[in-house]
mmCIF file of C-alpha atoms and ligand atoms in Angstrom:
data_model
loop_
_atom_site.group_PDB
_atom_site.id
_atom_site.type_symbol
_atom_site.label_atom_id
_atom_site.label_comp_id
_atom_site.label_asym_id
_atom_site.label_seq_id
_atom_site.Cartn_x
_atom_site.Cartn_y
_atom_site.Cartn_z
ATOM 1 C CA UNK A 1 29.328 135.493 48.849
ATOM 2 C CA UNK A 2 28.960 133.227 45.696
ATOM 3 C CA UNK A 3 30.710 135.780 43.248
ATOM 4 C CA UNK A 4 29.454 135.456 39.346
ATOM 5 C CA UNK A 5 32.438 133.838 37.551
ATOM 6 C CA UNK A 6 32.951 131.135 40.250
ATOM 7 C CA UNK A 7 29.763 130.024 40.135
ATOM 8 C CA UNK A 8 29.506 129.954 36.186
ATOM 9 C CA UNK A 9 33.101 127.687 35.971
ATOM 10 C CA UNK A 10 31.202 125.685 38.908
ATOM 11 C CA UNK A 11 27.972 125.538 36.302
ATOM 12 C CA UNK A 12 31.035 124.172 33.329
ATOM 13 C CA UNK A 13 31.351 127.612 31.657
ATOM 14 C CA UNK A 14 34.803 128.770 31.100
ATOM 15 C CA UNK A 15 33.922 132.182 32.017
ATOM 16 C CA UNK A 16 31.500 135.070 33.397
ATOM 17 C CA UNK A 17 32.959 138.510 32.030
ATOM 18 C CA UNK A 18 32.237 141.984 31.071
ATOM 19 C CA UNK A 19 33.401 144.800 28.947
ATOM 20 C CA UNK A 20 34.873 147.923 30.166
ATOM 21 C CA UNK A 21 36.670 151.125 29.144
ATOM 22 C CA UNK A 22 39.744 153.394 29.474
ATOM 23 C CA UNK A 23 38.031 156.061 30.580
ATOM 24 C CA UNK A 24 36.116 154.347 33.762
ATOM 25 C CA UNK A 25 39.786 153.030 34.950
ATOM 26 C CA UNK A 26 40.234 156.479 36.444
ATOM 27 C CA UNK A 27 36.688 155.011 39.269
ATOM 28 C CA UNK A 28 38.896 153.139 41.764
ATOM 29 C CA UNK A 29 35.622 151.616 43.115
ATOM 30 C CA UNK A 30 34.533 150.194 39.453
ATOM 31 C CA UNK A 31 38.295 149.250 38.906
ATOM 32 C CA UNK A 32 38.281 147.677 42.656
ATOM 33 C CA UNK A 33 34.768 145.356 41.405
ATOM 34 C CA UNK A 34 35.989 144.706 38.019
ATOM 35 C CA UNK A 35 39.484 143.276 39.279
ATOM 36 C CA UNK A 36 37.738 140.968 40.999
ATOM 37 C CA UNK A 37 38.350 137.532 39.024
ATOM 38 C CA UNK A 38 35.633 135.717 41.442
ATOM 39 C CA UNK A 39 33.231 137.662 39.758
ATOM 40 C CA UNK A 40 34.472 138.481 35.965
ATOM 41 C CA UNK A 41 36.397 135.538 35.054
ATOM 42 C CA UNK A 42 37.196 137.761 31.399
ATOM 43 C CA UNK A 43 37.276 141.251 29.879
ATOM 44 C CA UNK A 44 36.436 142.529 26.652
ATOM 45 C CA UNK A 45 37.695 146.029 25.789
ATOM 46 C CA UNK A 46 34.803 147.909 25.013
ATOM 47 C CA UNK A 47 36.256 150.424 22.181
ATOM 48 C CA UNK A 48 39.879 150.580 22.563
ATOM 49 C CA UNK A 49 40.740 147.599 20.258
ATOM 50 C CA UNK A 50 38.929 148.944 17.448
ATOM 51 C CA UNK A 51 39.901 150.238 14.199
ATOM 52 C CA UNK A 52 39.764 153.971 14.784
ATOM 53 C CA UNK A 53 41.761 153.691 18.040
ATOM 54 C CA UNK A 54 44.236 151.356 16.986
ATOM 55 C CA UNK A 55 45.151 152.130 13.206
ATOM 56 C CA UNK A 56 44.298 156.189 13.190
ATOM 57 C CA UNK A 57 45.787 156.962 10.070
ATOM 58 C CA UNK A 58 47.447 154.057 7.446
ATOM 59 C CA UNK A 59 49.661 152.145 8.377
ATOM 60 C CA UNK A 60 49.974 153.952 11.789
ATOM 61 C CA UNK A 61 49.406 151.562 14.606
ATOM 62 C CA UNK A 62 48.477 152.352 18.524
ATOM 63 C CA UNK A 63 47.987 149.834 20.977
ATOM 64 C CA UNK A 64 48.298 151.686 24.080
ATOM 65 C CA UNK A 65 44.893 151.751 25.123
ATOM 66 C CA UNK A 66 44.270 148.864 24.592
ATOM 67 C CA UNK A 67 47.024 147.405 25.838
ATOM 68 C CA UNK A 68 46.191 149.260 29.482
ATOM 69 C CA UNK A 69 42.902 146.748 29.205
ATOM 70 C CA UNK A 70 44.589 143.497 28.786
ATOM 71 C CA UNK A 71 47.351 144.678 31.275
ATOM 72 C CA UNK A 72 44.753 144.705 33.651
ATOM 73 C CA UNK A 73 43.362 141.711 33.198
ATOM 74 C CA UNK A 74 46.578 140.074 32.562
ATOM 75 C CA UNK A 75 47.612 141.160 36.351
ATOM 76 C CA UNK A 76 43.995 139.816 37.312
ATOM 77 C CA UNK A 77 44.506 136.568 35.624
ATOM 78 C CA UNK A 78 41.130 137.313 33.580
ATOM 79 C CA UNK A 79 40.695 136.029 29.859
ATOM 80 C CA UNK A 80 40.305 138.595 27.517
ATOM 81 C CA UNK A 81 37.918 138.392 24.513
ATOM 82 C CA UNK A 82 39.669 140.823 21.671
ATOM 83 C CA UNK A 83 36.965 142.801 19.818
ATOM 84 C CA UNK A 84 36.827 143.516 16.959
ATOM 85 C CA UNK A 85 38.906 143.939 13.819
ATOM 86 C CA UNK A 86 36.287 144.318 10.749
ATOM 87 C CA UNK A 87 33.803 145.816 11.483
ATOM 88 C CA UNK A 88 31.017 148.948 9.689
ATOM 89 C CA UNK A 89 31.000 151.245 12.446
ATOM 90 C CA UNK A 90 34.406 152.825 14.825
ATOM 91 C CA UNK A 91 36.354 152.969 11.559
ATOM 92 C CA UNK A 92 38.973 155.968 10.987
ATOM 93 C CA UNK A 93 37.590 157.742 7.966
ATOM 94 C CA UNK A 94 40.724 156.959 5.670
ATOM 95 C CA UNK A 95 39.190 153.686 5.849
ATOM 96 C CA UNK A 96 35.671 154.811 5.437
ATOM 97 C CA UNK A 97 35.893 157.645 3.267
ATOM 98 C CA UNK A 98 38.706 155.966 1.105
ATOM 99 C CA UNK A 99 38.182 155.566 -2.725
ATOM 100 C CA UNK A 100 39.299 151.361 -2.867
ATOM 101 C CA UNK A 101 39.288 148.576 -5.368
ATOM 102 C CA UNK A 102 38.614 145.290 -3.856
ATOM 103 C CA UNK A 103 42.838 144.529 -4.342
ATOM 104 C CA UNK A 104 43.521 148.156 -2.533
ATOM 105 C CA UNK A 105 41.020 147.947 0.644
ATOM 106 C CA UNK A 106 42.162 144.004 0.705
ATOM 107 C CA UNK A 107 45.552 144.706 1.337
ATOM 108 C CA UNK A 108 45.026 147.144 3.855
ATOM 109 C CA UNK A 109 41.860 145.014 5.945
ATOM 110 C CA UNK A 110 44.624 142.478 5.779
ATOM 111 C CA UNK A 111 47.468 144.256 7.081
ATOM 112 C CA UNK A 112 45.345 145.864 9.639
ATOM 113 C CA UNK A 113 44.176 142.357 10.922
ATOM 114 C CA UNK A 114 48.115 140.940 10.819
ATOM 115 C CA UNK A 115 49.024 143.788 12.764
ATOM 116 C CA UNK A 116 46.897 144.203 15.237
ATOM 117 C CA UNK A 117 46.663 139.780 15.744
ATOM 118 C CA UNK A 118 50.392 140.097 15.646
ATOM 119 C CA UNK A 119 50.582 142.559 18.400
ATOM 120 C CA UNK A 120 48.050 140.957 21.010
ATOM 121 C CA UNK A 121 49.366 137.399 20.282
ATOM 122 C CA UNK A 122 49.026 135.646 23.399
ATOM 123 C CA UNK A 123 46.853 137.602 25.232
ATOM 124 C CA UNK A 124 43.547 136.591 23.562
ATOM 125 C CA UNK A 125 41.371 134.022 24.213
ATOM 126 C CA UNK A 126 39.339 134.756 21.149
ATOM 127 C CA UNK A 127 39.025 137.408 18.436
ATOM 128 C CA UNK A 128 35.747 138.492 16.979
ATOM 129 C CA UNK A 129 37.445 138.729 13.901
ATOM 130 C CA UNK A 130 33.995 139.952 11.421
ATOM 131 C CA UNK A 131 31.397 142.059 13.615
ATOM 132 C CA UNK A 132 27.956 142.929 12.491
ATOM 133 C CA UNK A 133 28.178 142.026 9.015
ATOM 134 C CA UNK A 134 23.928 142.161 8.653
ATOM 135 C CA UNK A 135 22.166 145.052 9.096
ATOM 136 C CA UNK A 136 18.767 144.480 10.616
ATOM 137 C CA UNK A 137 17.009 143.178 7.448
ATOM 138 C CA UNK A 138 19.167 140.700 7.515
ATOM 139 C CA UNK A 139 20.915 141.614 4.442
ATOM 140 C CA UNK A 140 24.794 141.996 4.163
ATOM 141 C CA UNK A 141 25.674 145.678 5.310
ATOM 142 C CA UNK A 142 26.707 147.789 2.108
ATOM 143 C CA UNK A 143 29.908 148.960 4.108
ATOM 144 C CA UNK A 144 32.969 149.855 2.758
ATOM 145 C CA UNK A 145 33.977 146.281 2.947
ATOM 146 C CA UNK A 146 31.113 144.724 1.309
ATOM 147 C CA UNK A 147 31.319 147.542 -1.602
ATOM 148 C CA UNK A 148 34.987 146.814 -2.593
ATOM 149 C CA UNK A 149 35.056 142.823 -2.183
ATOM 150 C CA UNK A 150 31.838 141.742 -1.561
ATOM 151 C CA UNK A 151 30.757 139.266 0.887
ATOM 152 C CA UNK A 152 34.072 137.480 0.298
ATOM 153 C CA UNK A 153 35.763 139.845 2.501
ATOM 154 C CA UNK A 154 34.303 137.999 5.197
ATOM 155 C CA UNK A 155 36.347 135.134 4.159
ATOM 156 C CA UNK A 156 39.749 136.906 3.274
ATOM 157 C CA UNK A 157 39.124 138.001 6.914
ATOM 158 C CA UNK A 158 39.013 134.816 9.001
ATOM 159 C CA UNK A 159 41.881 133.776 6.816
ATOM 160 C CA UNK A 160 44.160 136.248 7.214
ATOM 161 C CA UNK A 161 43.257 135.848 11.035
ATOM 162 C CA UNK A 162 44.305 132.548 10.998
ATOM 163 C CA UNK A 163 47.721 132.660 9.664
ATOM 164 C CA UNK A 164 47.836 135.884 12.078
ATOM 165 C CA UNK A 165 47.562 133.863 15.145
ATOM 166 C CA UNK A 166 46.703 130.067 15.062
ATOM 167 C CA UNK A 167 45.875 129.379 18.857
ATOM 168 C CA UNK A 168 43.110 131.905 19.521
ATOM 169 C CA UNK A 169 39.400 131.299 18.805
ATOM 170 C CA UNK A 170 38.145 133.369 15.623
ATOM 171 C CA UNK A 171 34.484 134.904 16.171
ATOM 172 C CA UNK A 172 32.184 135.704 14.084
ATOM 173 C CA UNK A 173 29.723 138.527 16.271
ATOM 174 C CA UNK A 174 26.527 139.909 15.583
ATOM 175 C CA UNK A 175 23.271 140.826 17.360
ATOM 176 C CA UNK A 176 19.814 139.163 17.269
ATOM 177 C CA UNK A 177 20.763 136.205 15.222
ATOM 178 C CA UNK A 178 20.333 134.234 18.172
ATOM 179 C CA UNK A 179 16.941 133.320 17.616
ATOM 180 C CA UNK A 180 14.951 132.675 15.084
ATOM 181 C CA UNK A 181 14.164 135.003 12.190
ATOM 182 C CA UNK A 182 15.564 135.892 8.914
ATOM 183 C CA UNK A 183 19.248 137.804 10.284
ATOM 184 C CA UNK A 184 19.365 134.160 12.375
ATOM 185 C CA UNK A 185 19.140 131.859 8.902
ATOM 186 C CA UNK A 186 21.543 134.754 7.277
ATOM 187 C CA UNK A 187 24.310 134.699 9.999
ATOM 188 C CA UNK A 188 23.682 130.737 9.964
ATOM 189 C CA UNK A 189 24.462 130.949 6.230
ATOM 190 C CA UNK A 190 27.668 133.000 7.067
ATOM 191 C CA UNK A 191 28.980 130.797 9.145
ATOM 192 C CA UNK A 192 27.960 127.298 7.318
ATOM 193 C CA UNK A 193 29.574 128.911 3.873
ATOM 194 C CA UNK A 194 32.980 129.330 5.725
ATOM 195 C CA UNK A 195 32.495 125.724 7.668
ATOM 196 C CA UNK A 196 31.973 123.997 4.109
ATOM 197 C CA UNK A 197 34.761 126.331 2.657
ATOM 198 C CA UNK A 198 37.177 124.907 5.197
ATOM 199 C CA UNK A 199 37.820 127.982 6.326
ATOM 200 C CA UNK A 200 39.100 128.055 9.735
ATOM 201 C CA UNK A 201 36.298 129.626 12.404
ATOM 202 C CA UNK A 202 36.288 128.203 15.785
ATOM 203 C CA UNK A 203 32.916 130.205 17.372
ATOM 204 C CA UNK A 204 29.914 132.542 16.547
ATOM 205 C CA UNK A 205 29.430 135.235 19.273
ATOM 206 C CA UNK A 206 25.281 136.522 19.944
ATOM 207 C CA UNK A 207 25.707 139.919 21.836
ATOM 208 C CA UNK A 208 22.416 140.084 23.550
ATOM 209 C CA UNK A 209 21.345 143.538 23.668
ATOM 210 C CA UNK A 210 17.939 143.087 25.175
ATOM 211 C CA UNK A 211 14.751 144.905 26.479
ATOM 212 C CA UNK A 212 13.152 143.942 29.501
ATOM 213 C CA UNK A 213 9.867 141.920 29.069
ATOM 214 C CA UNK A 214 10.425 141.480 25.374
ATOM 215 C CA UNK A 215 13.064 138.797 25.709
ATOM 216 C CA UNK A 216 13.476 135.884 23.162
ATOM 217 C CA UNK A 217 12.327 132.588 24.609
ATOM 218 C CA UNK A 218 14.405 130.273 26.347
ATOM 219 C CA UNK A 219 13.393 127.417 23.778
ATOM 220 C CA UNK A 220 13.916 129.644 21.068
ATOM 221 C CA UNK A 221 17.607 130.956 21.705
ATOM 222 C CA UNK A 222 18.375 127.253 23.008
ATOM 223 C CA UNK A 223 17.359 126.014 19.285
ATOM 224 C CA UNK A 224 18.934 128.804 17.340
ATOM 225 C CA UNK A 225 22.222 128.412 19.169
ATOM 226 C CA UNK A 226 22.792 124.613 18.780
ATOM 227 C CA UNK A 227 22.277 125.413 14.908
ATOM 228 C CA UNK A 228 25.822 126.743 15.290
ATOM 229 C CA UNK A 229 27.244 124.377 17.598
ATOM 230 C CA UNK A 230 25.245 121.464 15.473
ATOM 231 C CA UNK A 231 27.849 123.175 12.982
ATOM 232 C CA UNK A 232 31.172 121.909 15.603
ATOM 233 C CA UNK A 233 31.642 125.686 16.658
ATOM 234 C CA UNK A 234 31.070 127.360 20.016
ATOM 235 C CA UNK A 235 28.937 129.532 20.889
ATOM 236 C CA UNK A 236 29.054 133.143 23.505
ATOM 237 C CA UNK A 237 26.668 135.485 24.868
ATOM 238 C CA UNK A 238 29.320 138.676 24.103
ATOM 239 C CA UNK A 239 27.659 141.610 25.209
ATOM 240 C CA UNK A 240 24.684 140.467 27.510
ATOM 241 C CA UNK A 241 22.560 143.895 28.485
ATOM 242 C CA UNK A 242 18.855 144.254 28.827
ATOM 243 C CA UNK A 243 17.763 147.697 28.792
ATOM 244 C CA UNK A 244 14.332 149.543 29.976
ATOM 245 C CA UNK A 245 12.256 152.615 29.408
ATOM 246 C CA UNK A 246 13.794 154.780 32.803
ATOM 247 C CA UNK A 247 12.442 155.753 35.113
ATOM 248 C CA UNK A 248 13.396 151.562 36.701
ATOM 249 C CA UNK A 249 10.674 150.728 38.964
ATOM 250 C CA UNK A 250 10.339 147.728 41.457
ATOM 251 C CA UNK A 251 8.158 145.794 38.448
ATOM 252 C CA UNK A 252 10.982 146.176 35.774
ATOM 253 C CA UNK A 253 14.030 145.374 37.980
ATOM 254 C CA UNK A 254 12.103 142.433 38.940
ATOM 255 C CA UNK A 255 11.091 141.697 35.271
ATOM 256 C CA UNK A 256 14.479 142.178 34.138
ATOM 257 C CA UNK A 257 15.908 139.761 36.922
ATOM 258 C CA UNK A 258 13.854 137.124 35.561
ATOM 259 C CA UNK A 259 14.898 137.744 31.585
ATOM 260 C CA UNK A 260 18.763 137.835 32.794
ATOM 261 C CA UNK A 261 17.973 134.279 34.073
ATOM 262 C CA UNK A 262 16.465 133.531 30.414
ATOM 263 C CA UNK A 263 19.494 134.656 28.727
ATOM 264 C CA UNK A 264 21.729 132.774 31.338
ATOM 265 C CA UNK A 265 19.749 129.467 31.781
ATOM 266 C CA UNK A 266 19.783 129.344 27.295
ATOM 267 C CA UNK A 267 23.673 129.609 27.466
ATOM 268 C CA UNK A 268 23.707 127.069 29.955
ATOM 269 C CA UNK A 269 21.394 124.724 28.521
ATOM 270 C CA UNK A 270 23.675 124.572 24.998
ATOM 271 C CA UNK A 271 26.357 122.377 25.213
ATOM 272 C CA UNK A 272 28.891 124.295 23.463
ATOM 273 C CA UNK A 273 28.051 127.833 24.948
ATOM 274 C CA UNK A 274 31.292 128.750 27.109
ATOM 275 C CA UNK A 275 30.870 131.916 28.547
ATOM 276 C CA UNK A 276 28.800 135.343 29.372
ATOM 277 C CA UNK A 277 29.989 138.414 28.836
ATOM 278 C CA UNK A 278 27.897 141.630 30.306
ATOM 279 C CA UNK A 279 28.436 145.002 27.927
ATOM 280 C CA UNK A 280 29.595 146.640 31.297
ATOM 281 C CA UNK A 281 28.544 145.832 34.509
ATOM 282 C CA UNK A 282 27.582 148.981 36.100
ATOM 283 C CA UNK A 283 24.460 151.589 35.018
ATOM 284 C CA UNK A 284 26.945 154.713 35.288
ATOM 285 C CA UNK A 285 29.103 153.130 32.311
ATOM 286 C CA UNK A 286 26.430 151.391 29.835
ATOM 287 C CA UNK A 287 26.086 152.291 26.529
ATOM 288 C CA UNK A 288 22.389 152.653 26.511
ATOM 289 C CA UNK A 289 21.664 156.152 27.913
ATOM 290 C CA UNK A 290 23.839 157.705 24.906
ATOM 291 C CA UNK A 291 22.476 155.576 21.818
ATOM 292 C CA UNK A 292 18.432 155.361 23.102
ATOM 293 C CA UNK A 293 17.197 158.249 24.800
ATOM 294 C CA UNK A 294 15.205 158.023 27.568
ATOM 295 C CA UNK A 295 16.056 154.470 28.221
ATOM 296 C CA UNK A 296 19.316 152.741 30.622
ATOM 297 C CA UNK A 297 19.211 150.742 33.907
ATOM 298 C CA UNK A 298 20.458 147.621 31.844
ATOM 299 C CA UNK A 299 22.845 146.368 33.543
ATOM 300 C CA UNK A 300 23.606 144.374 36.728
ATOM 301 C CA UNK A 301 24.756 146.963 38.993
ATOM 302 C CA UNK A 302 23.363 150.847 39.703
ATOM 303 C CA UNK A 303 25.234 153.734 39.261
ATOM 304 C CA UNK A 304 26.109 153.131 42.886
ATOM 305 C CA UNK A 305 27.807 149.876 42.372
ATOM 306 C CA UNK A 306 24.948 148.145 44.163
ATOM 307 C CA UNK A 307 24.072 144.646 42.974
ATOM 308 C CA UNK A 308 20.387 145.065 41.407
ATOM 309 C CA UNK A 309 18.202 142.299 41.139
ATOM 310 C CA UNK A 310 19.099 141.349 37.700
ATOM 311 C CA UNK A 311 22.583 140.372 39.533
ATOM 312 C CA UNK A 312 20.358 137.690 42.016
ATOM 313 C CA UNK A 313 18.598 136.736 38.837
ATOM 314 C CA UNK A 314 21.907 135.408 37.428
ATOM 315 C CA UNK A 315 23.468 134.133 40.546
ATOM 316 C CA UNK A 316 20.180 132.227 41.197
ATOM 317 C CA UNK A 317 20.422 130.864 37.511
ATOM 318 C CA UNK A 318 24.147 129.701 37.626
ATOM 319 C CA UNK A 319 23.337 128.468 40.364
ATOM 320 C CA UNK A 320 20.233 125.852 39.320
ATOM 321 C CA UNK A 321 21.991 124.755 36.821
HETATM 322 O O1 G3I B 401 36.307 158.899 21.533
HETATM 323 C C1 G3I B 401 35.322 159.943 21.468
HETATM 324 C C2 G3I B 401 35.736 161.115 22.330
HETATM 325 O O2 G3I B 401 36.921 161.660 21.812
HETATM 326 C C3 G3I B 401 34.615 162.146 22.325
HETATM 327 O O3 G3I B 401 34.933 163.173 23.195
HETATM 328 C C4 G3I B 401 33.303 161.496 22.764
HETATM 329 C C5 G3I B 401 32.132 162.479 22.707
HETATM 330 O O4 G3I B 401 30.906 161.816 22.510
HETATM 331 O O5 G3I B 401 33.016 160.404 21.931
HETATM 332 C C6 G3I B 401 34.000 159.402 21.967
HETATM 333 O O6 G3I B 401 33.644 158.364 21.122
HETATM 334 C C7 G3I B 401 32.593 157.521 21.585
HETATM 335 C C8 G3I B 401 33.152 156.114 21.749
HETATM 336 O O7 G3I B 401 32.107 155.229 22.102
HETATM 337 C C9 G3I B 401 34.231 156.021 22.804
HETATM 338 O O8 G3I B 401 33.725 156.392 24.065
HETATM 339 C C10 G3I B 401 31.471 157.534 20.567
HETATM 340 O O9 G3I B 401 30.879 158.822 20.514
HETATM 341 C C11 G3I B 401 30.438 156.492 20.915
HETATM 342 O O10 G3I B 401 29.496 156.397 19.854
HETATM 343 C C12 G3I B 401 31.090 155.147 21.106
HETATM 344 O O11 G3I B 401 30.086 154.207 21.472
HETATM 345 C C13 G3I B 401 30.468 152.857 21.447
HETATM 346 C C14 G3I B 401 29.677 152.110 20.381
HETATM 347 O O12 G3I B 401 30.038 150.735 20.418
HETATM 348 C C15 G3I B 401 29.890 152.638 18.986
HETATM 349 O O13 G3I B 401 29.104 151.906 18.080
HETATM 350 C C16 G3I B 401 30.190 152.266 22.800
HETATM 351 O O14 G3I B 401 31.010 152.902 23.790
HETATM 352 C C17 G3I B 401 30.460 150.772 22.778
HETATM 353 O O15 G3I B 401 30.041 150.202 24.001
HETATM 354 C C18 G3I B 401 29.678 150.151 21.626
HETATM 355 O O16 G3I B 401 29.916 148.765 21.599
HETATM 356 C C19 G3I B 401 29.238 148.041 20.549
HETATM 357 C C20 G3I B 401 30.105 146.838 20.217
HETATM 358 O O17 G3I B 401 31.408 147.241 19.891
HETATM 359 C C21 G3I B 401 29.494 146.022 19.077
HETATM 360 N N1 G3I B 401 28.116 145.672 19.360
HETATM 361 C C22 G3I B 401 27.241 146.753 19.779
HETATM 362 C C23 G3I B 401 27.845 147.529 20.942
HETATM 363 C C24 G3I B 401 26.913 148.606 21.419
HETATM 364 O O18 G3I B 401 26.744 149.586 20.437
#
């Protein structure tokens, strides 16, 4: 059997991968599928890299769950995309609920970032160093970021990053900027502000949370994409999931087959788009049920850890590339 990540390094992407989580490790048949490197060629922790994990209180640092994430994929020779270090939401609430001048919060974002780069040196192919930064009117998010230093902070960021750890790719990640619309020209403005700057940014990161039959067009996220790598950057799908009103029937497993193949055959049409990552692979872990009621089924595999149609749908489009 053709497994996923073989046949997307066969199709010239560096990888196929997914996101997972301490807590599924304990499933020894989830741990058994995601081990497999012929089908996930690279993991992306799915919380345990964050800021409320990994700096609790100030100055306090824990790496241990995370660290059980990219031991894992260390052992299965997987890459490992490191996510996130700014970012609005998963912050501790000394950082949230902290009273800061741009020079206070600065200092701390900065030591955060140093430590936390510092620690996973190495082990990261990239970082998404700034996550989210819009909210969904495409304006910048008035986090507590933005409040204390402005939009600059996204700058400070990638360039504290960079003297952190000079060989790994520094993100920038956000959702539905990948085609067109007003959050795609803003996160295009992010991104061509620190490109003229100088400042050092080596890809931008779409996540691709999706619902089934309302999917972007192929043209569209082809277009939007190469305005970043028109820009010398790469590009990533980083958390690929396309998510339906439950119950699934035949018609939307069969729908949602053919917009994994959209998503797929865009990255794979762009030139400078190197890998697919799923936000999980399997319907018992996905992140859907909690955040939008009444909806799940998004991912590739059932609860059961059967492959679902939407898993043919990619194999079929790696494949015809
Ligand atoms: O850690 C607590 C645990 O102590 C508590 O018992 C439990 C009870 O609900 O909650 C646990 O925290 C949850 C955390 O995941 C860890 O499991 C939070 O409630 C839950 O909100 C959180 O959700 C995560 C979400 O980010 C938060 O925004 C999802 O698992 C994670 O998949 C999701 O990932 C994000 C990406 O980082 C960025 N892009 C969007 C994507 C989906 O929201």
């Amino acid at each position: 059997l053709a497994q996923l990540n073989d046949l997307a390094v066969a199709a010239g992407l560096k990888y196929f991968g997914t996101a997972t989580d301490n807590p599924e490790l304990t499933d020894t048949a989830y741990v058994e599928v995601l081990s497999n490197k012929t089908e996930w060629g690279q993991i992306t922790p799915g919380n345990s890299q964050k800021w409320d994990t990994t700096e609790p209180s100030n100055g306090t640092f824990s790496f241990t769950k995370g660290d059980v994430i990219t031991s894992l994929a260390a052992n299965n020779s997987q890459l490992v995309r490191c996510h996130n270090l700014v970012w609005y939401s998963q912050l501790p609430s000394w950082v949230s609920g902290g009273t800061w001048t741009n020079e206070t919060l600065q200092a701390v974002m900065k030591t955060h970032i140093t430590t936390e780069m510092t620690h996973y040196k190495g082990q990261c192919y990239a970082w998404d160093v700034v996550n989210e930064a819009l909210d969904d009117s495409a304006a910048f998010r008035t986090d507590v970021f933005y409040n204390a230093m402005g939009e600059d902070y996204i700058r400070i960021a990638f360039e504290t990053a960079a003297l952190a750890d000079p060989d790994v790719k520094l993100y920038y990640n956000d959702y539905n900027i990948e085609y067109s619309g007003a959050k795609a020209t803003a996160a295009l403005g992010i991104v061509t502000k620190l490109v003229n700057a100088g400042v050092k940014i080596g890809g931008v990161g779409v996540q691709g949370h999706y619902i089934v039959g309302s999917m972007p067009s192929q043209s569209d996220l082809v277009k939007t994409l190469e305005t970043y790598t028109a820009l010398g950057l790469e590009v990533a799908i980083t958390e690929l999931d396309i998510r339906m009103t439950l119950p699934s029937t035949d018609a939307l497993l069969a729908q949602q087959s053919i917009d994994y193949q959209t998503a797929v055959s865009a990255c794979l049409n762009v030139a400078d788009c190197i890998g697919i990552t799923v936000w999980d692979f399997d319907d018992k872990y996905s992140w859907i049920p909690d955040t939008f009621s009444g909806q799940g089924a998004a991912c590739l595999f059932d609860e059961n850890l059967n492959r679902k149609p939407a898993y043919y749908g990619v194999v079929s489009a790696l494949k015809s590339s």
